[in-house]
Coordinates of C-alpha atoms and ligand atoms in Angstrom, one line a residue:
M1 CA -128.5 -38.4 -10.5
D2 CA -125.8 -36.0 -11.7
I3 CA -122.3 -35.9 -10.4
C4 CA -121.1 -32.3 -9.8
T5 CA -117.7 -30.8 -9.2
V6 CA -117.7 -28.2 -6.5
K7 CA -114.9 -25.6 -6.3
T8 CA -113.5 -25.1 -2.8
E9 CA -110.7 -23.4 -0.9
P10 CA -108.5 -25.4 1.5
F11 CA -108.7 -25.0 5.3
S12 CA -105.4 -24.8 7.1
D13 CA -106.5 -26.7 10.3
Q14 CA -107.5 -30.2 9.0
I15 CA -104.7 -31.8 10.9
C16 CA -105.6 -35.3 12.4
G17 CA -104.8 -35.8 16.1
T18 CA -104.6 -38.9 18.2
S19 CA -107.8 -40.3 16.6
G20 CA -108.9 -38.5 13.4
L21 CA -110.1 -35.0 13.0
R22 CA -111.9 -33.5 16.0
K23 CA -113.2 -29.9 16.1
K24 CA -116.1 -27.9 17.5
V25 CA -119.4 -28.4 15.7
S26 CA -119.2 -24.8 14.6
V27 CA -116.0 -25.5 12.8
F28 CA -117.5 -28.5 11.0
K29 CA -120.5 -26.4 10.0
Q30 CA -118.5 -24.1 7.9
K31 CA -119.3 -24.3 4.2
N32 CA -117.3 -27.2 2.6
Y33 CA -115.4 -28.0 5.8
L34 CA -116.6 -31.6 6.1
E35 CA -116.7 -32.1 2.3
N36 CA -113.1 -30.9 1.9
F37 CA -111.9 -33.4 4.5
V38 CA -113.9 -36.3 3.1
Q39 CA -112.6 -35.6 -0.4
S40 CA -109.1 -35.2 0.9
L41 CA -109.5 -38.6 2.6
F42 CA -110.7 -40.2 -0.7
N43 CA -107.8 -38.5 -2.6
S44 CA -105.4 -40.2 -0.2
L45 CA -106.8 -43.7 -0.9
D46 CA -106.2 -45.9 -3.9
G47 CA -108.4 -48.5 -5.5
F48 CA -111.7 -48.0 -3.6
E49 CA -113.8 -47.7 -6.8
G50 CA -116.5 -50.3 -6.8
K51 CA -115.7 -51.4 -3.2
A52 CA -117.7 -51.1 0.0
L53 CA -117.5 -48.3 2.6
V54 CA -119.0 -48.7 6.1
I55 CA -120.5 -45.5 7.6
G56 CA -121.8 -44.8 11.1
G57 CA -121.4 -42.8 14.2
D58 CA -122.2 -42.3 17.8
G59 CA -125.4 -40.3 17.1
R60 CA -124.1 -37.0 18.2
Y61 CA -125.3 -33.6 16.9
F62 CA -124.4 -33.1 13.2
N63 CA -124.1 -36.9 12.6
A64 CA -127.2 -37.1 10.5
R65 CA -126.3 -34.1 8.3
A66 CA -122.7 -35.3 7.9
I67 CA -123.8 -38.8 6.8
Q68 CA -126.0 -37.4 4.0
S69 CA -123.0 -35.3 2.7
I70 CA -120.7 -38.3 2.9
I71 CA -123.2 -40.5 1.0
R72 CA -123.2 -37.9 -1.8
I73 CA -119.4 -37.6 -2.0
A74 CA -118.9 -41.4 -1.8
V75 CA -121.5 -42.0 -4.6
A76 CA -119.8 -39.4 -6.7
N77 CA -116.4 -40.9 -6.0
Q78 CA -117.7 -44.3 -7.3
F79 CA -117.8 -46.5 -4.2
G80 CA -119.7 -49.7 -5.1
R81 CA -121.6 -50.1 -1.8
L82 CA -122.3 -48.0 1.2
I83 CA -123.1 -50.0 4.4
I84 CA -124.7 -47.6 6.9
G85 CA -125.9 -48.3 10.4
Q86 CA -129.7 -47.7 10.9
N87 CA -130.3 -44.1 11.9
G88 CA -126.6 -43.5 11.3
I89 CA -125.7 -45.4 14.5
L90 CA -122.6 -47.6 14.7
S91 CA -120.3 -47.9 17.8
T92 CA -116.6 -47.8 16.9
P93 CA -116.2 -51.5 17.7
A94 CA -119.3 -52.4 15.7
A95 CA -118.1 -50.4 12.7
S96 CA -114.7 -52.1 12.9
H97 CA -116.3 -55.5 13.0
L98 CA -118.7 -54.7 10.1
I99 CA -115.8 -53.6 7.9
V100 CA -114.0 -56.9 8.4
K101 CA -117.2 -59.0 8.2
R102 CA -118.4 -57.4 5.0
E103 CA -114.9 -57.2 3.5
A104 CA -115.3 -53.5 3.0
F105 CA -112.5 -51.2 1.7
G106 CA -112.8 -49.3 5.0
G107 CA -115.1 -47.2 7.1
I108 CA -115.9 -43.7 8.2
I109 CA -116.8 -43.3 11.8
L110 CA -118.4 -40.0 12.9
S111 CA -117.6 -39.4 16.5
A112 CA -115.5 -37.2 18.8
S113 CA -115.5 -40.1 21.3
H114 CA -115.4 -38.9 24.9
N115 CA -115.6 -35.2 23.9
P116 CA -119.0 -33.5 24.8
G117 CA -121.7 -33.4 22.1
G118 CA -124.5 -31.0 21.2
A119 CA -124.6 -27.9 19.0
N120 CA -121.9 -26.3 21.1
G121 CA -119.9 -29.5 21.6
D122 CA -117.4 -31.4 19.4
F123 CA -117.7 -33.4 16.3
G124 CA -115.2 -35.8 14.7
I125 CA -114.5 -38.0 11.8
K126 CA -112.1 -40.9 11.5
F127 CA -111.2 -43.5 8.9
D128 CA -110.7 -47.2 9.6
T129 CA -108.9 -49.5 7.2
A130 CA -110.0 -52.8 5.6
Q131 CA -108.7 -54.5 8.8
G132 CA -111.2 -52.3 10.8
A133 CA -108.2 -50.5 12.3
P134 CA -107.7 -46.8 12.9
A135 CA -105.9 -45.2 10.0
P136 CA -102.1 -45.3 10.5
Q137 CA -100.2 -42.1 11.0
S138 CA -98.8 -42.3 7.4
L139 CA -102.4 -42.1 6.1
T140 CA -103.6 -39.4 8.5
D141 CA -100.6 -37.3 7.5
K142 CA -101.4 -37.8 3.9
I143 CA -105.0 -36.7 4.4
S144 CA -103.9 -33.6 6.2
E145 CA -101.4 -32.8 3.4
K146 CA -104.1 -33.3 0.7
S147 CA -106.4 -31.0 2.6
K148 CA -104.0 -28.1 2.3
T149 CA -104.2 -28.0 -1.5
I150 CA -107.7 -29.3 -2.3
D151 CA -109.5 -27.1 -4.8
H152 CA -112.6 -29.2 -5.6
Y153 CA -114.7 -32.1 -4.5
W154 CA -117.2 -34.3 -6.2
T155 CA -120.7 -34.7 -5.0
C156 CA -124.1 -35.5 -6.5
D157 CA -127.5 -34.2 -6.8
M158 CA -129.7 -36.7 -5.0
P159 CA -132.4 -36.6 -2.3
N160 CA -131.5 -37.4 1.3
I161 CA -131.5 -41.2 2.1
D162 CA -133.9 -42.3 4.8
L163 CA -131.5 -43.8 7.3
S164 CA -134.3 -45.3 9.4
V165 CA -135.4 -48.0 6.9
I166 CA -133.3 -51.2 6.7
G167 CA -132.8 -52.2 3.1
E168 CA -131.0 -51.5 -0.1
Q169 CA -131.4 -49.0 -3.0
T170 CA -129.2 -48.2 -5.9
I171 CA -128.1 -44.7 -6.8
G172 CA -126.0 -44.4 -10.0
S173 CA -123.5 -47.3 -9.7
T174 CA -123.6 -47.4 -5.8
V175 CA -125.7 -49.7 -3.7
I176 CA -126.8 -48.0 -0.5
E177 CA -127.5 -50.5 2.2
I178 CA -129.0 -49.6 5.7
V179 CA -128.2 -52.4 8.2
D180 CA -129.3 -53.1 11.8
S181 CA -126.6 -51.5 13.9
I182 CA -126.6 -54.1 16.6
D183 CA -127.2 -57.6 15.0
D184 CA -123.7 -58.4 13.7
Y185 CA -121.8 -57.1 16.7
A186 CA -124.1 -59.0 19.2
E187 CA -123.8 -62.1 17.2
Y188 CA -119.9 -61.8 17.1
M189 CA -119.8 -61.4 20.9
Q190 CA -121.6 -64.7 21.3
T191 CA -118.8 -66.4 19.3
I192 CA -116.2 -65.0 21.7
F193 CA -117.9 -65.6 25.1
D194 CA -120.0 -68.5 26.3
F195 CA -123.2 -66.5 27.0
D196 CA -124.7 -69.5 29.1
V197 CA -121.9 -69.0 31.6
I198 CA -122.7 -65.3 32.0
R199 CA -126.4 -66.0 32.0
G200 CA -125.8 -68.3 35.0
L201 CA -124.4 -65.4 36.9
F202 CA -127.5 -63.2 36.4
K203 CA -129.7 -66.2 37.2
K204 CA -128.1 -66.4 40.6
G205 CA -129.2 -62.8 41.2
F206 CA -126.0 -60.9 40.3
K207 CA -126.9 -57.2 40.0
M208 CA -125.3 -54.9 37.5
S209 CA -125.7 -51.3 36.4
Y210 CA -124.5 -50.2 33.0
N211 CA -124.3 -46.5 32.3
A212 CA -124.4 -45.9 28.5
M213 CA -124.2 -42.1 29.2
N214 CA -126.9 -41.3 26.6
A215 CA -124.3 -42.3 24.0
V216 CA -123.9 -45.0 21.4
T217 CA -123.7 -48.2 23.5
G218 CA -127.3 -48.0 24.9
P219 CA -128.9 -50.2 22.3
Y220 CA -126.0 -52.6 22.2
A221 CA -126.0 -52.9 26.0
K222 CA -129.7 -53.4 26.2
R223 CA -129.6 -56.2 23.6
I224 CA -126.5 -57.9 25.0
F225 CA -126.9 -57.5 28.8
E226 CA -130.7 -57.4 29.2
D227 CA -132.1 -59.4 26.2
L228 CA -129.4 -62.0 25.6
L229 CA -127.8 -62.4 29.0
G230 CA -130.9 -62.0 31.2
A231 CA -129.7 -59.0 33.4
D232 CA -132.7 -57.3 35.0
S233 CA -134.6 -54.9 32.8
G234 CA -133.4 -51.4 33.7
T235 CA -129.8 -52.6 34.1
V236 CA -128.8 -50.3 31.3
I237 CA -129.3 -46.7 32.2
N238 CA -129.1 -43.6 30.0
A239 CA -129.7 -46.0 27.2
T240 CA -130.9 -43.8 24.4
P241 CA -128.2 -42.2 22.2
L242 CA -129.0 -38.4 22.3
P243 CA -127.4 -35.7 20.0
D244 CA -126.1 -33.9 23.1
F245 CA -125.7 -37.0 25.4
G246 CA -128.4 -35.4 27.6
G247 CA -125.8 -32.8 28.6
L248 CA -123.5 -35.6 30.1
H249 CA -119.8 -35.6 29.3
P250 CA -119.6 -39.0 27.7
E251 CA -116.3 -40.0 29.3
P252 CA -116.4 -42.8 31.8
N253 CA -114.0 -41.8 34.6
L254 CA -114.1 -40.7 38.2
T255 CA -114.7 -37.1 37.3
Y256 CA -117.2 -37.1 34.5
A257 CA -119.2 -40.2 35.7
K258 CA -119.1 -39.0 39.4
T259 CA -122.8 -39.5 40.0
F260 CA -122.6 -43.1 38.7
V261 CA -119.5 -43.7 40.8
D262 CA -121.2 -42.3 43.9
M263 CA -124.2 -44.6 43.3
M264 CA -121.9 -47.6 43.3
Y265 CA -120.6 -46.5 46.7
Q266 CA -124.1 -46.6 48.3
D267 CA -125.3 -49.4 50.6
N268 CA -127.8 -50.8 48.2
A269 CA -125.5 -50.5 45.1
P270 CA -125.4 -53.4 42.6
D271 CA -122.5 -55.9 42.6
F272 CA -121.0 -54.6 39.4
G273 CA -121.0 -51.2 37.6
A274 CA -119.8 -50.4 34.1
A275 CA -120.0 -47.3 31.9
S276 CA -118.9 -46.5 28.4
D277 CA -117.9 -43.4 26.3
G278 CA -119.5 -41.6 23.4
D279 CA -118.6 -44.2 20.7
G280 CA -118.4 -47.3 22.8
D281 CA -114.7 -48.1 22.7
R282 CA -113.9 -47.2 26.3
Y283 CA -115.3 -48.6 29.5
M284 CA -115.0 -48.2 33.3
I285 CA -115.3 -51.1 35.8
L286 CA -116.7 -50.6 39.3
G287 CA -117.5 -53.0 42.1
H288 CA -119.6 -52.3 45.1
R289 CA -117.6 -49.4 46.7
F290 CA -114.7 -50.2 44.4
F291 CA -113.1 -48.5 41.3
T292 CA -110.8 -50.5 39.1
S293 CA -108.1 -48.5 37.4
P294 CA -107.8 -49.1 33.7
A295 CA -104.2 -50.4 34.1
D296 CA -105.4 -52.9 36.7
S297 CA -108.4 -53.9 34.5
L298 CA -105.9 -54.7 31.7
A299 CA -103.8 -56.7 34.1
I300 CA -106.7 -58.7 35.5
I301 CA -108.0 -59.5 32.0
A302 CA -104.4 -60.6 31.1
E303 CA -104.3 -62.8 34.2
Y304 CA -107.5 -64.6 33.2
M305 CA -107.6 -64.3 29.5
D306 CA -106.6 -67.9 28.8
T307 CA -109.6 -69.1 30.8
I308 CA -111.9 -67.7 28.1
P309 CA -112.1 -70.6 25.6
F310 CA -111.8 -68.3 22.6
Y311 CA -108.4 -67.2 23.7
Q312 CA -107.0 -70.5 25.0
G313 CA -103.5 -71.1 23.5
R314 CA -103.8 -67.7 21.8
V315 CA -102.6 -65.2 24.4
Y316 CA -99.5 -64.4 22.4
G317 CA -98.4 -61.3 24.2
V318 CA -99.7 -58.0 25.6
A319 CA -99.2 -54.3 25.0
R320 CA -100.0 -51.1 26.8
S321 CA -99.5 -47.5 25.9
M322 CA -96.4 -46.0 27.5
P323 CA -98.3 -43.7 29.8
T324 CA -100.3 -46.7 31.1
A325 CA -99.1 -48.0 34.5
N326 CA -97.2 -51.2 34.1
A327 CA -99.3 -53.6 36.2
V328 CA -99.8 -55.9 33.2
D329 CA -96.0 -56.2 32.7
Y330 CA -95.8 -58.3 35.9
V331 CA -98.6 -60.6 34.8
A332 CA -96.9 -61.0 31.4
Q333 CA -93.6 -61.7 33.0
A334 CA -95.2 -64.5 35.2
K335 CA -96.8 -66.0 32.1
N336 CA -93.7 -65.6 30.0
M337 CA -95.3 -63.4 27.5
P338 CA -93.8 -60.4 25.6
V339 CA -94.9 -56.9 26.5
Y340 CA -94.8 -53.9 24.2
A341 CA -95.1 -50.3 25.2
T342 CA -96.5 -48.1 22.4
P343 CA -97.3 -44.4 22.0
T344 CA -100.8 -43.1 22.9
G345 CA -103.2 -43.8 20.1
W346 CA -105.0 -47.1 19.3
K347 CA -103.5 -47.1 15.8
F348 CA -100.1 -48.1 17.4
F349 CA -101.5 -51.4 18.5
S350 CA -102.8 -52.4 15.1
S351 CA -99.6 -54.0 13.6
L352 CA -99.0 -55.9 16.8
L353 CA -102.6 -57.3 16.9
E354 CA -102.6 -58.1 13.2
T355 CA -99.4 -60.1 13.3
H356 CA -100.4 -61.8 16.5
K357 CA -97.5 -60.5 18.5
I358 CA -100.1 -59.6 21.1
A359 CA -103.6 -60.8 22.0
L360 CA -104.5 -58.1 24.4
C361 CA -103.8 -54.4 24.7
G362 CA -105.0 -51.4 26.7
E363 CA -104.6 -47.9 27.8
E364 CA -104.9 -45.7 30.8
S365 CA -107.6 -43.8 29.0
F366 CA -110.0 -46.6 29.7
G367 CA -109.6 -48.5 26.4
T368 CA -108.9 -52.3 26.2
G369 CA -109.1 -54.7 23.2
S370 CA -107.9 -57.9 21.7
F371 CA -107.3 -59.4 18.3
H372 CA -111.0 -60.0 18.0
L373 CA -111.2 -56.4 16.5
S374 CA -108.6 -53.7 15.6
E375 CA -110.4 -51.1 17.7
K376 CA -110.7 -51.0 21.5
D377 CA -114.0 -52.4 22.6
G378 CA -115.9 -51.3 25.7
I379 CA -118.7 -53.9 25.8
W380 CA -116.2 -56.7 25.0
A381 CA -114.1 -55.6 28.1
V382 CA -117.3 -55.7 30.2
L383 CA -118.1 -59.2 28.9
C384 CA -114.5 -60.3 29.9
W385 CA -115.1 -59.0 33.4
L386 CA -118.5 -60.7 33.6
Y387 CA -117.0 -64.0 32.3
I388 CA -114.2 -63.8 34.9
I389 CA -116.6 -63.0 37.7
A390 CA -118.9 -65.9 36.6
T391 CA -116.1 -68.4 36.4
T392 CA -114.1 -67.4 39.5
G393 CA -117.0 -66.4 41.8
K394 CA -114.8 -63.5 42.9
S395 CA -116.0 -59.9 43.2
V396 CA -114.4 -56.9 41.4
Q397 CA -112.7 -56.0 44.7
E398 CA -111.4 -59.5 45.3
L399 CA -110.0 -59.7 41.8
N400 CA -108.2 -56.4 42.2
E401 CA -106.8 -57.4 45.6
E402 CA -105.7 -60.7 44.3
L403 CA -103.7 -59.0 41.6
W404 CA -102.0 -56.7 44.0
Q405 CA -101.1 -59.5 46.4
K406 CA -99.7 -61.6 43.7
Y407 CA -97.7 -58.9 41.8
G408 CA -97.6 -55.8 44.0
R409 CA -99.9 -52.9 43.5
V410 CA -99.0 -50.4 40.9
Y411 CA -100.8 -47.3 42.1
N412 CA -101.6 -45.1 39.2
S413 CA -103.5 -41.9 38.4
T414 CA -103.8 -39.6 35.4
Q415 CA -104.2 -35.9 36.1
N416 CA -105.4 -33.5 33.3
Y417 CA -105.0 -29.8 33.1
E418 CA -107.6 -28.7 30.5
G419 CA -108.1 -25.5 28.5
L420 CA -104.5 -24.3 29.0
E421 CA -103.1 -21.6 26.8
I422 CA -101.1 -23.3 24.0
E423 CA -97.9 -21.2 23.8
P424 CA -97.0 -21.1 27.5
T425 CA -97.7 -24.8 27.8
K426 CA -95.4 -25.6 24.9
E427 CA -92.8 -23.3 26.5
M428 CA -93.1 -25.2 29.8
L429 CA -92.5 -28.5 28.1
L430 CA -89.6 -27.2 26.0
S431 CA -88.0 -25.9 29.2
L432 CA -88.5 -29.3 30.8
E433 CA -87.0 -31.0 27.8
K434 CA -83.8 -28.9 28.1
R435 CA -83.6 -29.7 31.8
L436 CA -84.3 -33.5 31.5
P437 CA -80.6 -34.7 31.5
A438 CA -79.7 -32.6 34.5
L439 CA -82.6 -33.9 36.6
V440 CA -80.9 -37.3 36.9
G441 CA -79.6 -37.7 40.4
E442 CA -81.6 -34.8 41.8
T443 CA -83.9 -35.6 44.8
F444 CA -87.4 -34.1 45.2
N445 CA -89.6 -34.9 48.1
G446 CA -87.2 -37.7 49.1
L447 CA -87.5 -39.3 45.6
T448 CA -84.3 -39.4 43.5
V449 CA -84.5 -39.2 39.7
T450 CA -83.0 -42.3 38.2
Q451 CA -83.7 -41.7 34.5
T452 CA -85.3 -39.2 32.2
G453 CA -86.0 -39.0 28.5
L454 CA -88.3 -38.3 25.6
F455 CA -90.3 -41.4 24.4
N456 CA -89.5 -42.3 20.8
Y457 CA -91.0 -45.4 19.3
T458 CA -90.2 -47.6 16.3
D459 CA -93.0 -50.0 15.3
P460 CA -91.5 -53.5 15.6
V461 CA -93.6 -54.7 12.6
T462 CA -93.7 -51.8 10.1
G463 CA -90.5 -50.0 11.2
E464 CA -92.5 -46.7 11.2
E465 CA -91.2 -44.2 13.7
A466 CA -93.1 -42.0 16.1
T467 CA -90.9 -39.5 17.9
R468 CA -91.4 -37.1 20.8
Q469 CA -94.4 -39.1 22.2
G470 CA -94.0 -37.9 25.8
Y471 CA -91.6 -37.0 28.6
M472 CA -90.4 -39.6 31.2
I473 CA -89.1 -38.9 34.7
C474 CA -88.3 -42.1 36.5
F475 CA -87.5 -42.8 40.1
D476 CA -87.0 -46.1 41.9
N477 CA -90.4 -47.9 41.5
A478 CA -92.1 -44.7 40.4
R479 CA -92.6 -42.7 37.3
I480 CA -94.0 -39.4 36.0
F481 CA -94.9 -39.3 32.3
L482 CA -96.2 -36.2 30.6
R483 CA -97.7 -35.4 27.2
L484 CA -100.2 -33.1 25.5
S485 CA -103.5 -34.6 24.5
G486 CA -104.2 -35.0 20.8
T487 CA -107.9 -35.2 21.0
G488 CA -109.0 -31.8 22.3
S489 CA -110.7 -29.2 20.2
S490 CA -109.6 -26.0 21.9
G491 CA -106.6 -24.9 24.0
A492 CA -104.1 -27.5 25.3
T493 CA -104.7 -30.3 27.7
L494 CA -101.7 -31.5 29.6
R495 CA -101.9 -35.1 30.8
V496 CA -99.6 -36.1 33.7
Y497 CA -99.5 -39.8 34.4
Y498 CA -98.3 -41.1 37.7
M499 CA -97.4 -44.6 38.9
K500 CA -95.7 -46.0 41.9
R501 CA -95.3 -49.7 42.8
E502 CA -96.0 -50.9 46.4
T503 CA -95.1 -54.4 47.5
Q504 CA -95.9 -54.1 51.2
A505 CA -99.3 -55.8 51.8
E506 CA -100.2 -53.4 54.6
N507 CA -99.8 -50.4 52.2
M508 CA -101.9 -51.7 49.4
K509 CA -105.3 -50.4 50.3
Q510 CA -104.8 -46.7 50.2
N511 CA -106.5 -44.2 48.1
A512 CA -104.5 -44.0 44.9
V513 CA -104.6 -40.2 44.6
D514 CA -103.5 -39.7 48.2
Y515 CA -100.8 -42.3 47.8
L516 CA -99.4 -40.5 44.7
Q517 CA -99.7 -37.0 46.1
S518 CA -96.0 -36.6 46.9
L519 CA -95.2 -37.6 43.3
A520 CA -97.8 -35.2 42.0
D521 CA -96.2 -32.4 44.1
V522 CA -92.8 -33.3 42.5
A523 CA -94.3 -32.9 39.0
V524 CA -95.7 -29.5 39.8
E525 CA -92.3 -28.5 41.2
I526 CA -90.2 -29.8 38.3
L527 CA -92.5 -28.3 35.6
H528 CA -92.8 -24.9 37.3
L529 CA -96.5 -25.6 36.5
E530 CA -98.0 -22.6 38.2
K531 CA -95.5 -20.2 36.7
Y532 CA -96.4 -21.3 33.1
T533 CA -100.1 -22.1 33.4
G534 CA -101.3 -20.3 36.5
R535 CA -102.7 -23.7 37.7
N536 CA -101.8 -25.7 40.7
K537 CA -104.6 -28.2 40.6
P538 CA -105.7 -30.6 37.8
D539 CA -109.2 -30.3 36.3
V540 CA -109.7 -34.1 36.0
I541 CA -108.2 -36.8 38.1
T542 CA -108.7 -40.5 37.1
Ligands
LIG1 C1 -108.2 -42.0 21.4 C2 -107.0 -42.9 21.2 C3 -106.5 -43.4 22.5 C4 -106.1 -42.3 23.4 C5 -107.3 -41.3 23.5 C6 -106.9 -40.1 24.3 O1 -109.2 -42.6 22.0 O2 -107.4 -44.0 20.4 O3 -105.4 -44.2 22.2 O4 -105.7 -42.8 24.6 O5 -107.7 -40.9 22.3 O6 -105.9 -39.5 23.5 P1 -105.2 -38.1 24.0 O7 -104.5 -38.5 25.3 O8 -104.3 -37.7 22.9 O9 -106.3 -37.1 24.2 P2 -110.7 -42.2 21.8 O10 -111.6 -43.1 22.6 O11 -110.8 -40.7 22.2 O12 -111.0 -42.3 20.3

């Protein structure tokens, strides 16, 4: 095995977004594109020689080819051990767990998460630290900086590794270990939840449907829900990870999982429905004819978390991303727990989780997690729900309505405008920014603006600052928050987040989007949305 130095030219667009580097497959396929980024990553890290690196991904198109390149570069850069999921498969939470369990230096996860896959879809690469946590902003900035001046990378001359065979082999001074993708994660879940309790629920005839969306969680869900917990065979649908996700958009929400949501509204629907995204860190919870908003799901888990023995006496505090509706704040207040509001990006929860300032955190984008891992974890969230249902005997709808009756209902919705032209969209936000102070006191649709501002954040643990993380327009009991997505691969995606709190019991059972329509009209008016973007309707409503 010979180590070779390959001369290369930098690419100007290797800028990490909300979660690593995400681009079209065609961009990643350019000569040296992936290799440059991986070497820039290694050039940004210190002291990994001889240590272990976990590698895996969500099975999307280009994964297999990318893993072979990464193996060669990692061997040439002198990693001591590469721990790779069988067939290159590792969900993001499973990779995070494996990094910590095996005391690895870190891990590379190949996924563009909820973005579509296939030859014409997206590909992505992200790095997790030794804590199994997404790379902090300081590291992703460093990688992007290094990528601008890179002029060579190291690789080696070796045959492809057969990723289907579990076992070890040594190449040069690196051990390459292929591991079962599911075992460690499934075992870990059994240390968090009493599986007997959940098994009891299925024994009583509880029916569930879990839509793995032809993405990474299929094999995890089959093992955990069907094999270990006794859910009916066939509970997990779209269970085989496919390179193009079978043409499905692997994002569990009301728009992209509409067929599944519609199924849950039929007469003969199961009691419980759940779905996950491309890399298994997000989830959606449905009851029979009932959708749980991610903000309410977070609040309900917070309400019951201390009934899960693993968390008893350890529910230190909670966090949500700022755009996420604040239902969980009311639960935290009642339980005397601190609440933190962070910028969008799971990495911003890491320091709070690691220092036990919080036990639980979540986002409007359908991600929730706890200190059990430093990534969000879709199957874990579904297990929380199953445990709560098993121990309370309440349905998904009853748990939601109980939350609203106790704390008031925080109606919330996210509306996305996708594929916008970048320049006019930026201009629109710049114009809004200039007008923010003058908006205070103005009344739109009967709603008076009480406060406006840009969201800037200082991490309470590390002191790191993240500025300009979104635009806030607040009214009494209501808020509009806006920001541009950092995970898209083309054009601009504007996300507009709405929330409004309702405390009158008779008004609590309305359709969220209808209830929030007047607020949405206000956003369109304040932004002059149509003038800048030519749009008056969002593409995706969740
Ligand atoms: C990532 C981040 C999340 C964020 C989501 C969407 O998740 O970890 O914090 O909410 O992207 O980000 P944006 O609004 O910038 O598109 P994932 O599941 O896509 O890796």
